[in-house]
Structures are given as structure tokens and as C-alpha cells.
PDB file of C-alpha atoms in Angstrom:
ATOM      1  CA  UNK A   1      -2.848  19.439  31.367  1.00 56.00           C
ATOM      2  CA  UNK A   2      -6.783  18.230  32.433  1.00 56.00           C
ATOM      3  CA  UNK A   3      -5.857  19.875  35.809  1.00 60.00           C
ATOM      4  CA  UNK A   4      -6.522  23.017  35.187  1.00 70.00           C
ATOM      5  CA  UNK A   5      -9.830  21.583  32.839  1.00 72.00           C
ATOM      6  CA  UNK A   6     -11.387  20.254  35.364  1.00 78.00           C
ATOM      7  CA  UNK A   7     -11.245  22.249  38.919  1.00 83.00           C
ATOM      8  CA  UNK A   8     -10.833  19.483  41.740  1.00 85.00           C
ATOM      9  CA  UNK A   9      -9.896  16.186  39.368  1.00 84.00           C
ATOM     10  CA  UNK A  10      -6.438  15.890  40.981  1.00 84.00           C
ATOM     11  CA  UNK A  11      -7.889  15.942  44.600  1.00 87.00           C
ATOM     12  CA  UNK A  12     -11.184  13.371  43.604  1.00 84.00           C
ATOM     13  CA  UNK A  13      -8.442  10.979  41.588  1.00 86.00           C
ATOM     14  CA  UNK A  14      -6.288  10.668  45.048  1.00 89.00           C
ATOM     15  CA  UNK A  15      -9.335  10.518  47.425  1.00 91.00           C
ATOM     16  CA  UNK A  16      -9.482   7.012  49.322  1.00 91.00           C
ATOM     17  CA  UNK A  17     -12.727   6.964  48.427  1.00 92.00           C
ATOM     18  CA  UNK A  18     -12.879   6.990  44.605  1.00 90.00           C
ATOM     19  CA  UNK A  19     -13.777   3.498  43.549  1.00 93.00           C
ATOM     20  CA  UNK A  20     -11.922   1.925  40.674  1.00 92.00           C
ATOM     21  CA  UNK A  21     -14.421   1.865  38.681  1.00 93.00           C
ATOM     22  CA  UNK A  22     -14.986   5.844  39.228  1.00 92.00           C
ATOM     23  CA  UNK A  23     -11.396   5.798  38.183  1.00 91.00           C
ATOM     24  CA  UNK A  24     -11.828   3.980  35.049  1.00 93.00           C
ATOM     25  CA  UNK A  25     -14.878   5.944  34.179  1.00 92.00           C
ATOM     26  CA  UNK A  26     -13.124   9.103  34.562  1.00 88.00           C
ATOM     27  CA  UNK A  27     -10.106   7.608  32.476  1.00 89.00           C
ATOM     28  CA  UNK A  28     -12.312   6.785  29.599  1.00 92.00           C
ATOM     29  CA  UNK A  29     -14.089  10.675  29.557  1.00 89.00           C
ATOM     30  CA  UNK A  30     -10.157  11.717  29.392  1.00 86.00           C
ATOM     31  CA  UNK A  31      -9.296   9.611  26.598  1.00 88.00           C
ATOM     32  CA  UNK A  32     -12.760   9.887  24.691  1.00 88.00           C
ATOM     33  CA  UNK A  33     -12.174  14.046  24.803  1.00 83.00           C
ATOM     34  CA  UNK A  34      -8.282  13.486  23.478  1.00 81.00           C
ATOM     35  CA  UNK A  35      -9.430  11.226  20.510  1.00 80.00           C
ATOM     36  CA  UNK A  36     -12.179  13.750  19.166  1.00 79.00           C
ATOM     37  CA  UNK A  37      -9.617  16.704  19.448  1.00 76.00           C
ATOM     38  CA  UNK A  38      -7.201  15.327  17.502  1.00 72.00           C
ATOM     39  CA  UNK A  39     -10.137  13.795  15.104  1.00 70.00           C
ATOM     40  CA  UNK A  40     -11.112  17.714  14.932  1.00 67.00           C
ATOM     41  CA  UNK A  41      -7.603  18.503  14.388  1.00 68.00           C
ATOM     42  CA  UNK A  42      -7.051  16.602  11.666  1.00 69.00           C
ATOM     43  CA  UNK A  43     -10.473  17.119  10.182  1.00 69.00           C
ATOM     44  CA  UNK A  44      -9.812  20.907  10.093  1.00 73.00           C
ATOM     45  CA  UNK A  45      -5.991  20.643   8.188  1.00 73.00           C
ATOM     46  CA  UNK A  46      -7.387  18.596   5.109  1.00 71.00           C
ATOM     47  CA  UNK A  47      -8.611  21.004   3.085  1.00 73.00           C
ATOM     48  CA  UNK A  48      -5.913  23.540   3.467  1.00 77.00           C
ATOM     49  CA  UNK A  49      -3.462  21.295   2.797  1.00 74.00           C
ATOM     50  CA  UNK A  50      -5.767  20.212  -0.442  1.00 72.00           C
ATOM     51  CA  UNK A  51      -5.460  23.833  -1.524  1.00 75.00           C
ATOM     52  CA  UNK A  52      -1.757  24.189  -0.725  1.00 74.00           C
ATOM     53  CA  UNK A  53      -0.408  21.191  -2.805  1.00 74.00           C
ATOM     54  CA  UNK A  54      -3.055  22.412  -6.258  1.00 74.00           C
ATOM     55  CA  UNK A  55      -0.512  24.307  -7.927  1.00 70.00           C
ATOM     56  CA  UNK A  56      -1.403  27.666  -8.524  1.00 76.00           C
ATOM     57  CA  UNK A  57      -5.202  26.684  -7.813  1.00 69.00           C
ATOM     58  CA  UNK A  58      -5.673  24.326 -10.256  1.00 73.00           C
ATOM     59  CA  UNK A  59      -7.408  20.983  -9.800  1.00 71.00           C
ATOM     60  CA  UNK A  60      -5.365  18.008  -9.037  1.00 71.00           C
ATOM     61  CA  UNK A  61      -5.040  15.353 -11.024  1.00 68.00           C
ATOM     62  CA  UNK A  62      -6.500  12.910  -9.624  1.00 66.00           C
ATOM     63  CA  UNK A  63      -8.740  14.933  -7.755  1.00 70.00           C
ATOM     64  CA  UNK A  64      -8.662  15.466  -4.680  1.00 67.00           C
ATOM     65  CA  UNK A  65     -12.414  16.946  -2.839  1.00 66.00           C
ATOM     66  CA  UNK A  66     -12.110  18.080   0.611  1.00 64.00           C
ATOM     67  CA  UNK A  67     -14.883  16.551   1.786  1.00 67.00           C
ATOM     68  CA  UNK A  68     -14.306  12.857   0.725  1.00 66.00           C
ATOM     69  CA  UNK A  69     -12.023  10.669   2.578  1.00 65.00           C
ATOM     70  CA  UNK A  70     -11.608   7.728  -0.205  1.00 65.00           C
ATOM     71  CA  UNK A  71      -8.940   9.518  -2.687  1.00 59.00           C
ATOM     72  CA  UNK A  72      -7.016  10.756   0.668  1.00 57.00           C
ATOM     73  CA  UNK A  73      -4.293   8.327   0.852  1.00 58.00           C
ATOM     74  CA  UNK A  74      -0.715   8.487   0.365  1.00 57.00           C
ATOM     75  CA  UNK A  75      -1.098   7.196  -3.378  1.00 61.00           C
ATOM     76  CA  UNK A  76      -1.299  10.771  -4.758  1.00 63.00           C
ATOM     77  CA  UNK A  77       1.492  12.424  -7.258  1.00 63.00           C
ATOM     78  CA  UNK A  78       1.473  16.165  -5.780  1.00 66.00           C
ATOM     79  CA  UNK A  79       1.348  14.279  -2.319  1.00 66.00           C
ATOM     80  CA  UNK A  80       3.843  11.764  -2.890  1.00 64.00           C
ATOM     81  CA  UNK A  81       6.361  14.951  -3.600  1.00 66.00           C
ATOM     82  CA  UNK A  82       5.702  16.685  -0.207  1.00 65.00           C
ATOM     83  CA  UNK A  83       6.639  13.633   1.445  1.00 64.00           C
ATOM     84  CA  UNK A  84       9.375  12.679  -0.707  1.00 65.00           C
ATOM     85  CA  UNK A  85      10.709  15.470  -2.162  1.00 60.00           C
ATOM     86  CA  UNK A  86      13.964  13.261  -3.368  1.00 63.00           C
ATOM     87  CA  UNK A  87      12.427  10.739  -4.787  1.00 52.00           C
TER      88      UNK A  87
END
């Protein structure tokens, strides 16, 4: 997938010459850039869903703001049915 990212990373990661260190730098870049796109990922689906589960755009009860992360838990009644529709 990073191969095509980053022009010459497959031919530098196989080169005698990279130190292991180099290696582990390069490793932690990789990982560091997948952790912040999936933080934006996930940063940029919680208001939609927020305005998908209001029922006909009304506010939830509790409420739910889009740009406060302590009321986002599971704990929610118009949440808890998406998940569990059954139940």
C-alpha cells in the first residue's frame, strides 16, 4: 500500500545498508501516518452519524453535540437501538 506512497521505500527497506535503527525509524513514520488517518476517519463520521440517529432532526435526548467527546459512549437510547436493534 506505502509502496506506491513513497517512490523507492521498498528498495531503501531491503538495502544492506539500512541500519536497524533506520528501519525502526521508518516503521514508526508508517505507523504514526496510519493512526492519524484513522483518528481523521473517525473524527469526520461523528457528526453525521449524530444527525442520522436525531429522528427527523430533532435533538436527542440526552444530547448529543458533535463536537464533545464526553456524552459519546455507547450509553445512549437512539444509539443503543442501532446497535441492538433486538433488544
Amino acid at each position: 500500500m506505502f509502496k506506491g506512497l513513497i517512490p523507492g521505500l521498498k528498495e531503501h527497506l531491503l538495502e544492506p545498508s539500512t541500519s536497524e535503527d533506520e528501519l525502526q525509524i521508518i516503521c514508526e513514520m508508517i505507523q504514526k501516518s496510519i493512526l492519524g488517518a484513522q483518528s481523521d476517519d473517525t473524527k469526520g463520521l461523528k457528526a453525521p452519524i449524530i444527525d442520522w440517529i436525531a429522528p427527523n432532526n430533532q435533538a436527542l435526548g440526552p444530547t448529543l453535540l458533535h463536537n464533545i467527546k464526553n456524552n459519546h459512549s455507547f450509553h445512549h437510547y437512539q444509539k443503543d437501538e442501532l446497535f441492538c436493534p433486538t433488544g
